[in-house]
């Protein structure tokens, strides 16, 4: 029996409120993370991802308290990311109530961190987020919330992430983020074919058909979205019934 496909709302949090942008910029407010998290948990989301998009040292304490508040209101798995650079940060997030942590820039800077997290806490805790953009010379991974390009190619880095022990990959296509024209299905299908760990697709959801396509064409294991859920354009219950009718295995 194939695993059910997962629908995952994402809360991008900046200064204590949920925000959403287009191509990683032009952020606008989308509400209180604690209320949104609870609403999604109650609405039948399979998991919740919570990213502190401007994680800075000063904001750590506030962020940790926020994670605890969100976790207290959830009955679904909860992944937290943003500013996680070492094992002590992972420990803090798990202690605050996260089930998994998402690492991105820190893993690119020091890939051994993936092995350390997997070894200490288990692969299932270690989600590696990859923000990549299709540039003139191919797909490249970006650091610092999409601000800084690296010379790492998307597929090459995805392979290394898997080899080093990550439990899953959260791939965001920066070209597709917030544009609502569909996910990067072609690239997702390549990743899915070449890797054995689950791939969470992010960036591009605008209508129900996009979720269908990311599962049927992109072969993703999970689809993450933000604005279509935050601004009430698509309800999780409606989406899941639609996907079920399209022959996709989801938990209702």
PDB file of C-alpha atoms in Angstrom:
ATOM      1  CA  UNK A   1       0.000   0.000   0.000  1.00  0.00           C
ATOM      2  CA  UNK A   2       1.483   3.334  -1.023  1.00  0.00           C
ATOM      3  CA  UNK A   3       1.760   5.986   1.654  1.00  0.00           C
ATOM      4  CA  UNK A   4      -0.969   8.619   1.632  1.00  0.00           C
ATOM      5  CA  UNK A   5       0.055  11.890   0.028  1.00  0.00           C
ATOM      6  CA  UNK A   6       0.371  14.674   2.591  1.00  0.00           C
ATOM      7  CA  UNK A   7      -1.005  18.218   2.516  1.00  0.00           C
ATOM      8  CA  UNK A   8       1.132  20.588   4.560  1.00  0.00           C
ATOM      9  CA  UNK A   9       0.330  24.234   5.292  1.00  0.00           C
ATOM     10  CA  UNK A  10       3.399  26.376   5.942  1.00  0.00           C
ATOM     11  CA  UNK A  11       3.602  29.284   8.339  1.00  0.00           C
ATOM     12  CA  UNK A  12       6.385  31.710   7.414  1.00  0.00           C
ATOM     13  CA  UNK A  13       6.853  33.756  10.553  1.00  0.00           C
ATOM     14  CA  UNK A  14       8.545  37.139  10.848  1.00  0.00           C
ATOM     15  CA  UNK A  15       8.537  39.144  14.081  1.00  0.00           C
ATOM     16  CA  UNK A  16       5.818  36.959  15.584  1.00  0.00           C
ATOM     17  CA  UNK A  17       3.307  37.083  12.733  1.00  0.00           C
ATOM     18  CA  UNK A  18       2.646  34.899   9.711  1.00  0.00           C
ATOM     19  CA  UNK A  19       3.648  36.513   6.413  1.00  0.00           C
ATOM     20  CA  UNK A  20       3.548  35.521   2.759  1.00  0.00           C
ATOM     21  CA  UNK A  21       5.344  36.909  -0.258  1.00  0.00           C
ATOM     22  CA  UNK A  22       6.013  36.323  -3.954  1.00  0.00           C
ATOM     23  CA  UNK A  23       9.396  34.933  -5.093  1.00  0.00           C
ATOM     24  CA  UNK A  24      10.597  35.352  -1.486  1.00  0.00           C
ATOM     25  CA  UNK A  25       9.892  39.134  -1.365  1.00  0.00           C
ATOM     26  CA  UNK A  26       6.913  41.560  -0.994  1.00  0.00           C
ATOM     27  CA  UNK A  27       5.746  40.089   2.288  1.00  0.00           C
ATOM     28  CA  UNK A  28       2.259  40.732   3.618  1.00  0.00           C
ATOM     29  CA  UNK A  29       0.678  39.711   6.887  1.00  0.00           C
ATOM     30  CA  UNK A  30      -1.418  36.540   7.065  1.00  0.00           C
ATOM     31  CA  UNK A  31      -2.310  36.389  10.751  1.00  0.00           C
ATOM     32  CA  UNK A  32      -1.424  34.899  14.123  1.00  0.00           C
ATOM     33  CA  UNK A  33       0.662  31.700  13.883  1.00  0.00           C
ATOM     34  CA  UNK A  34      -0.886  30.093  16.960  1.00  0.00           C
ATOM     35  CA  UNK A  35      -4.461  30.573  15.684  1.00  0.00           C
ATOM     36  CA  UNK A  36      -3.562  29.521  12.143  1.00  0.00           C
ATOM     37  CA  UNK A  37      -1.716  26.423  13.355  1.00  0.00           C
ATOM     38  CA  UNK A  38      -4.675  25.300  15.437  1.00  0.00           C
ATOM     39  CA  UNK A  39      -7.098  25.998  12.581  1.00  0.00           C
ATOM     40  CA  UNK A  40      -5.025  23.867  10.184  1.00  0.00           C
ATOM     41  CA  UNK A  41      -4.673  21.040  12.675  1.00  0.00           C
ATOM     42  CA  UNK A  42      -8.457  21.053  13.189  1.00  0.00           C
ATOM     43  CA  UNK A  43      -9.091  21.311   9.423  1.00  0.00           C
ATOM     44  CA  UNK A  44      -7.336  18.035   8.622  1.00  0.00           C
ATOM     45  CA  UNK A  45      -3.864  19.122   7.543  1.00  0.00           C
ATOM     46  CA  UNK A  46      -1.446  16.177   7.695  1.00  0.00           C
ATOM     47  CA  UNK A  47       1.462  18.175   9.089  1.00  0.00           C
ATOM     48  CA  UNK A  48       2.447  21.764   9.759  1.00  0.00           C
ATOM     49  CA  UNK A  49       5.697  23.504   8.822  1.00  0.00           C
ATOM     50  CA  UNK A  50       6.737  26.617  10.717  1.00  0.00           C
ATOM     51  CA  UNK A  51       9.652  28.689   9.401  1.00  0.00           C
ATOM     52  CA  UNK A  52      11.200  31.679  11.112  1.00  0.00           C
ATOM     53  CA  UNK A  53      12.215  33.411   7.897  1.00  0.00           C
ATOM     54  CA  UNK A  54      14.404  36.059   9.493  1.00  0.00           C
ATOM     55  CA  UNK A  55      15.711  34.013  12.396  1.00  0.00           C
ATOM     56  CA  UNK A  56      18.184  36.164  14.195  1.00  0.00           C
ATOM     57  CA  UNK A  57      19.986  35.570  17.415  1.00  0.00           C
ATOM     58  CA  UNK A  58      17.978  38.217  19.316  1.00  0.00           C
ATOM     59  CA  UNK A  59      14.709  36.690  18.197  1.00  0.00           C
ATOM     60  CA  UNK A  60      15.552  33.175  19.335  1.00  0.00           C
ATOM     61  CA  UNK A  61      13.848  33.330  22.725  1.00  0.00           C
ATOM     62  CA  UNK A  62      10.627  34.801  21.324  1.00  0.00           C
ATOM     63  CA  UNK A  63      10.666  32.258  18.528  1.00  0.00           C
ATOM     64  CA  UNK A  64      11.101  29.321  20.934  1.00  0.00           C
ATOM     65  CA  UNK A  65       8.143  30.528  23.019  1.00  0.00           C
ATOM     66  CA  UNK A  66       6.071  30.842  19.849  1.00  0.00           C
ATOM     67  CA  UNK A  67       6.967  27.255  18.831  1.00  0.00           C
ATOM     68  CA  UNK A  68       5.753  25.997  22.223  1.00  0.00           C
ATOM     69  CA  UNK A  69       2.479  27.938  21.912  1.00  0.00           C
ATOM     70  CA  UNK A  70       1.860  26.540  18.421  1.00  0.00           C
ATOM     71  CA  UNK A  71       2.808  22.977  19.439  1.00  0.00           C
ATOM     72  CA  UNK A  72       0.357  23.030  22.361  1.00  0.00           C
ATOM     73  CA  UNK A  73      -2.518  23.517  19.921  1.00  0.00           C
ATOM     74  CA  UNK A  74      -1.606  20.827  17.395  1.00  0.00           C
ATOM     75  CA  UNK A  75      -2.466  17.166  17.022  1.00  0.00           C
ATOM     76  CA  UNK A  76      -0.374  16.673  13.861  1.00  0.00           C
ATOM     77  CA  UNK A  77       3.391  16.388  13.209  1.00  0.00           C
ATOM     78  CA  UNK A  78       5.140  19.736  13.422  1.00  0.00           C
ATOM     79  CA  UNK A  79       8.346  20.759  11.591  1.00  0.00           C
ATOM     80  CA  UNK A  80      10.234  23.887  12.612  1.00  0.00           C
ATOM     81  CA  UNK A  81      12.993  25.708  10.727  1.00  0.00           C
ATOM     82  CA  UNK A  82      14.907  28.963  10.672  1.00  0.00           C
ATOM     83  CA  UNK A  83      18.241  29.758  12.262  1.00  0.00           C
ATOM     84  CA  UNK A  84      19.054  26.157  13.154  1.00  0.00           C
ATOM     85  CA  UNK A  85      22.836  25.966  12.957  1.00  0.00           C
ATOM     86  CA  UNK A  86      23.950  23.389  15.506  1.00  0.00           C
ATOM     87  CA  UNK A  87      22.731  20.469  17.599  1.00  0.00           C
ATOM     88  CA  UNK A  88      21.802  22.687  20.545  1.00  0.00           C
ATOM     89  CA  UNK A  89      19.332  24.559  18.278  1.00  0.00           C
ATOM     90  CA  UNK A  90      17.761  21.256  17.229  1.00  0.00           C
ATOM     91  CA  UNK A  91      17.477  20.215  20.860  1.00  0.00           C
ATOM     92  CA  UNK A  92      15.841  23.525  21.777  1.00  0.00           C
ATOM     93  CA  UNK A  93      13.214  23.148  19.036  1.00  0.00           C
ATOM     94  CA  UNK A  94      12.412  19.522  19.913  1.00  0.00           C
ATOM     95  CA  UNK A  95      12.160  20.487  23.574  1.00  0.00           C
ATOM     96  CA  UNK A  96       9.829  23.362  22.598  1.00  0.00           C
ATOM     97  CA  UNK A  97       7.477  20.870  20.913  1.00  0.00           C
ATOM     98  CA  UNK A  98       8.681  20.342  17.338  1.00  0.00           C
ATOM     99  CA  UNK A  99       8.650  16.789  15.913  1.00  0.00           C
ATOM    100  CA  UNK A 100      11.150  17.552  13.154  1.00  0.00           C
ATOM    101  CA  UNK A 101      13.541  20.341  12.302  1.00  0.00           C
ATOM    102  CA  UNK A 102      14.239  21.838   8.910  1.00  0.00           C
ATOM    103  CA  UNK A 103      17.804  22.930   8.138  1.00  0.00           C
ATOM    104  CA  UNK A 104      18.805  24.836   5.049  1.00  0.00           C
ATOM    105  CA  UNK A 105      21.637  27.412   4.951  1.00  0.00           C
ATOM    106  CA  UNK A 106      23.498  25.714   7.805  1.00  0.00           C
ATOM    107  CA  UNK A 107      23.504  22.384   5.929  1.00  0.00           C
ATOM    108  CA  UNK A 108      24.884  23.992   2.776  1.00  0.00           C
ATOM    109  CA  UNK A 109      27.610  25.723   4.757  1.00  0.00           C
ATOM    110  CA  UNK A 110      28.495  22.629   6.762  1.00  0.00           C
ATOM    111  CA  UNK A 111      26.996  19.429   5.319  1.00  0.00           C
ATOM    112  CA  UNK A 112      28.239  17.342   8.308  1.00  0.00           C
ATOM    113  CA  UNK A 113      25.419  18.912  10.318  1.00  0.00           C
ATOM    114  CA  UNK A 114      22.967  16.599   8.498  1.00  0.00           C
ATOM    115  CA  UNK A 115      24.866  13.537   9.727  1.00  0.00           C
ATOM    116  CA  UNK A 116      25.124  14.930  13.240  1.00  0.00           C
ATOM    117  CA  UNK A 117      21.380  15.597  13.489  1.00  0.00           C
ATOM    118  CA  UNK A 118      20.452  12.213  11.967  1.00  0.00           C
ATOM    119  CA  UNK A 119      22.852  10.361  14.234  1.00  0.00           C
ATOM    120  CA  UNK A 120      21.823  12.130  17.414  1.00  0.00           C
ATOM    121  CA  UNK A 121      18.052  12.424  16.920  1.00  0.00           C
ATOM    122  CA  UNK A 122      17.258  10.020  14.061  1.00  0.00           C
ATOM    123  CA  UNK A 123      16.812  10.625  10.327  1.00  0.00           C
ATOM    124  CA  UNK A 124      13.078  11.160  10.794  1.00  0.00           C
ATOM    125  CA  UNK A 125      13.821  14.405  12.691  1.00  0.00           C
ATOM    126  CA  UNK A 126      16.075  15.806   9.961  1.00  0.00           C
ATOM    127  CA  UNK A 127      14.340  17.622   7.107  1.00  0.00           C
ATOM    128  CA  UNK A 128      16.690  19.409   4.719  1.00  0.00           C
ATOM    129  CA  UNK A 129      15.072  22.380   3.013  1.00  0.00           C
ATOM    130  CA  UNK A 130      16.473  23.279  -0.397  1.00  0.00           C
ATOM    131  CA  UNK A 131      15.652  26.672  -1.894  1.00  0.00           C
ATOM    132  CA  UNK A 132      16.696  26.508  -5.536  1.00  0.00           C
ATOM    133  CA  UNK A 133      16.210  28.664  -8.579  1.00  0.00           C
ATOM    134  CA  UNK A 134      16.372  27.855 -12.241  1.00  0.00           C
ATOM    135  CA  UNK A 135      18.962  30.312 -13.520  1.00  0.00           C
ATOM    136  CA  UNK A 136      20.332  30.673 -17.059  1.00  0.00           C
ATOM    137  CA  UNK A 137      22.947  28.004 -16.254  1.00  0.00           C
ATOM    138  CA  UNK A 138      20.621  25.498 -14.562  1.00  0.00           C
ATOM    139  CA  UNK A 139      19.190  24.893 -11.085  1.00  0.00           C
ATOM    140  CA  UNK A 140      21.228  26.344  -8.224  1.00  0.00           C
ATOM    141  CA  UNK A 141      20.772  26.210  -4.455  1.00  0.00           C
ATOM    142  CA  UNK A 142      20.427  29.458  -2.529  1.00  0.00           C
ATOM    143  CA  UNK A 143      21.316  30.457   1.040  1.00  0.00           C
ATOM    144  CA  UNK A 144      19.896  32.960   3.530  1.00  0.00           C
ATOM    145  CA  UNK A 145      16.241  32.736   2.551  1.00  0.00           C
ATOM    146  CA  UNK A 146      17.011  32.938  -1.161  1.00  0.00           C
ATOM    147  CA  UNK A 147      19.317  35.930  -0.921  1.00  0.00           C
ATOM    148  CA  UNK A 148      22.635  34.314  -1.837  1.00  0.00           C
ATOM    149  CA  UNK A 149      23.409  31.920  -4.671  1.00  0.00           C
ATOM    150  CA  UNK A 150      25.746  28.961  -4.184  1.00  0.00           C
ATOM    151  CA  UNK A 151      27.464  26.901  -6.844  1.00  0.00           C
ATOM    152  CA  UNK A 152      25.718  23.738  -5.673  1.00  0.00           C
ATOM    153  CA  UNK A 153      23.426  22.217  -8.298  1.00  0.00           C
ATOM    154  CA  UNK A 154      20.001  21.113  -7.085  1.00  0.00           C
ATOM    155  CA  UNK A 155      20.171  17.389  -7.922  1.00  0.00           C
ATOM    156  CA  UNK A 156      23.787  17.013  -6.867  1.00  0.00           C
ATOM    157  CA  UNK A 157      23.016  18.572  -3.467  1.00  0.00           C
ATOM    158  CA  UNK A 158      19.803  16.528  -3.071  1.00  0.00           C
ATOM    159  CA  UNK A 159      21.812  13.315  -3.549  1.00  0.00           C
ATOM    160  CA  UNK A 160      24.355  14.374  -0.938  1.00  0.00           C
ATOM    161  CA  UNK A 161      21.596  15.325   1.514  1.00  0.00           C
ATOM    162  CA  UNK A 162      20.127  11.828   1.195  1.00  0.00           C
ATOM    163  CA  UNK A 163      23.519  10.144   1.548  1.00  0.00           C
ATOM    164  CA  UNK A 164      24.274  12.105   4.698  1.00  0.00           C
ATOM    165  CA  UNK A 165      21.136  10.803   6.387  1.00  0.00           C
ATOM    166  CA  UNK A 166      18.322  13.340   5.955  1.00  0.00           C
ATOM    167  CA  UNK A 167      14.854  11.855   6.428  1.00  0.00           C
ATOM    168  CA  UNK A 168      13.178  14.029   3.803  1.00  0.00           C
ATOM    169  CA  UNK A 169      13.758  16.998   1.514  1.00  0.00           C
ATOM    170  CA  UNK A 170      11.608  20.116   1.380  1.00  0.00           C
ATOM    171  CA  UNK A 171      12.242  21.544  -2.086  1.00  0.00           C
ATOM    172  CA  UNK A 172      11.098  25.085  -2.811  1.00  0.00           C
ATOM    173  CA  UNK A 173      11.370  26.376  -6.359  1.00  0.00           C
ATOM    174  CA  UNK A 174      12.062  30.082  -5.994  1.00  0.00           C
ATOM    175  CA  UNK A 175      10.844  30.670  -9.570  1.00  0.00           C
ATOM    176  CA  UNK A 176       7.441  29.241  -8.639  1.00  0.00           C
ATOM    177  CA  UNK A 177       7.108  30.634  -5.082  1.00  0.00           C
ATOM    178  CA  UNK A 178       3.924  32.654  -4.559  1.00  0.00           C
ATOM    179  CA  UNK A 179       3.271  32.896  -8.321  1.00  0.00           C
ATOM    180  CA  UNK A 180       0.415  30.344  -8.136  1.00  0.00           C
ATOM    181  CA  UNK A 181       1.069  28.838 -11.560  1.00  0.00           C
ATOM    182  CA  UNK A 182       1.827  25.299 -10.373  1.00  0.00           C
ATOM    183  CA  UNK A 183       4.791  23.473  -8.873  1.00  0.00           C
ATOM    184  CA  UNK A 184       8.166  22.675 -10.508  1.00  0.00           C
ATOM    185  CA  UNK A 185       6.860  19.256 -11.551  1.00  0.00           C
ATOM    186  CA  UNK A 186       9.548  18.397 -14.054  1.00  0.00           C
ATOM    187  CA  UNK A 187      12.354  18.882 -11.541  1.00  0.00           C
ATOM    188  CA  UNK A 188      10.341  17.189  -8.776  1.00  0.00           C
ATOM    189  CA  UNK A 189       9.835  14.120 -10.965  1.00  0.00           C
ATOM    190  CA  UNK A 190      13.600  13.899 -11.539  1.00  0.00           C
ATOM    191  CA  UNK A 191      14.291  14.153  -7.807  1.00  0.00           C
ATOM    192  CA  UNK A 192      11.637  11.600  -7.002  1.00  0.00           C
ATOM    193  CA  UNK A 193      13.034   9.174  -9.556  1.00  0.00           C
ATOM    194  CA  UNK A 194      16.628   9.513  -8.365  1.00  0.00           C
ATOM    195  CA  UNK A 195      16.092   9.589  -4.589  1.00  0.00           C
ATOM    196  CA  UNK A 196      14.557   7.165  -2.125  1.00  0.00           C
ATOM    197  CA  UNK A 197      13.624   9.637   0.655  1.00  0.00           C
ATOM    198  CA  UNK A 198      10.325  11.565   0.580  1.00  0.00           C
ATOM    199  CA  UNK A 199      10.182  14.880  -1.277  1.00  0.00           C
ATOM    200  CA  UNK A 200       7.940  17.706  -0.065  1.00  0.00           C
ATOM    201  CA  UNK A 201       7.113  20.102  -2.914  1.00  0.00           C
ATOM    202  CA  UNK A 202       6.873  23.806  -2.173  1.00  0.00           C
ATOM    203  CA  UNK A 203       6.280  26.872  -4.300  1.00  0.00           C
ATOM    204  CA  UNK A 204       3.532  27.368  -6.864  1.00  0.00           C
ATOM    205  CA  UNK A 205       0.150  26.240  -5.507  1.00  0.00           C
ATOM    206  CA  UNK A 206      -2.661  28.379  -6.877  1.00  0.00           C
ATOM    207  CA  UNK A 207      -5.565  25.981  -7.445  1.00  0.00           C
ATOM    208  CA  UNK A 208      -6.609  22.412  -6.631  1.00  0.00           C
ATOM    209  CA  UNK A 209      -5.356  21.100  -9.974  1.00  0.00           C
ATOM    210  CA  UNK A 210      -1.825  22.134  -9.039  1.00  0.00           C
ATOM    211  CA  UNK A 211      -1.927  19.733  -6.085  1.00  0.00           C
ATOM    212  CA  UNK A 212      -3.193  16.942  -8.309  1.00  0.00           C
ATOM    213  CA  UNK A 213      -0.391  17.628 -10.805  1.00  0.00           C
ATOM    214  CA  UNK A 214       2.360  17.732  -8.192  1.00  0.00           C
ATOM    215  CA  UNK A 215       1.387  14.217  -7.124  1.00  0.00           C
ATOM    216  CA  UNK A 216       0.683  12.729 -10.554  1.00  0.00           C
ATOM    217  CA  UNK A 217       3.335  14.535 -12.657  1.00  0.00           C
ATOM    218  CA  UNK A 218       5.853  15.620 -10.010  1.00  0.00           C
ATOM    219  CA  UNK A 219       5.562  12.379  -7.989  1.00  0.00           C
ATOM    220  CA  UNK A 220       5.971  14.380  -4.783  1.00  0.00           C
ATOM    221  CA  UNK A 221       5.217  12.684  -1.462  1.00  0.00           C
ATOM    222  CA  UNK A 222       3.758  15.833   0.067  1.00  0.00           C
ATOM    223  CA  UNK A 223       2.642  19.265  -1.126  1.00  0.00           C
ATOM    224  CA  UNK A 224       3.293  22.329   0.955  1.00  0.00           C
ATOM    225  CA  UNK A 225       1.440  25.609   0.438  1.00  0.00           C
ATOM    226  CA  UNK A 226       0.873  28.852   2.274  1.00  0.00           C
ATOM    227  CA  UNK A 227      -1.122  31.722   0.781  1.00  0.00           C
ATOM    228  CA  UNK A 228      -3.902  29.638  -0.819  1.00  0.00           C
ATOM    229  CA  UNK A 229      -4.665  28.304   2.668  1.00  0.00           C
ATOM    230  CA  UNK A 230      -3.960  31.463   4.709  1.00  0.00           C
ATOM    231  CA  UNK A 231      -6.177  33.681   2.574  1.00  0.00           C
ATOM    232  CA  UNK A 232      -9.013  31.146   2.311  1.00  0.00           C
ATOM    233  CA  UNK A 233      -8.666  30.481  -1.422  1.00  0.00           C
ATOM    234  CA  UNK A 234      -8.659  26.702  -0.903  1.00  0.00           C
ATOM    235  CA  UNK A 235      -9.893  24.791   2.125  1.00  0.00           C
ATOM    236  CA  UNK A 236      -7.999  21.678   3.154  1.00  0.00           C
ATOM    237  CA  UNK A 237     -11.186  19.584   3.391  1.00  0.00           C
ATOM    238  CA  UNK A 238     -12.310  20.580  -0.128  1.00  0.00           C
ATOM    239  CA  UNK A 239      -8.824  19.968  -1.489  1.00  0.00           C
ATOM    240  CA  UNK A 240      -8.617  16.488   0.009  1.00  0.00           C
ATOM    241  CA  UNK A 241     -12.038  15.484  -1.326  1.00  0.00           C
ATOM    242  CA  UNK A 242     -11.063  16.776  -4.751  1.00  0.00           C
ATOM    243  CA  UNK A 243      -7.796  14.784  -4.681  1.00  0.00           C
ATOM    244  CA  UNK A 244      -9.612  11.650  -3.509  1.00  0.00           C
ATOM    245  CA  UNK A 245     -12.007  11.981  -6.460  1.00  0.00           C
ATOM    246  CA  UNK A 246      -8.971  12.331  -8.747  1.00  0.00           C
ATOM    247  CA  UNK A 247      -7.767   8.940  -7.513  1.00  0.00           C
ATOM    248  CA  UNK A 248      -5.035  10.243  -5.217  1.00  0.00           C
ATOM    249  CA  UNK A 249      -4.544   8.502  -1.879  1.00  0.00           C
ATOM    250  CA  UNK A 250      -5.043  11.115   0.854  1.00  0.00           C
ATOM    251  CA  UNK A 251      -6.243  10.868   4.445  1.00  0.00           C
ATOM    252  CA  UNK A 252      -9.702  12.340   4.827  1.00  0.00           C
TER     253      UNK A 252
END
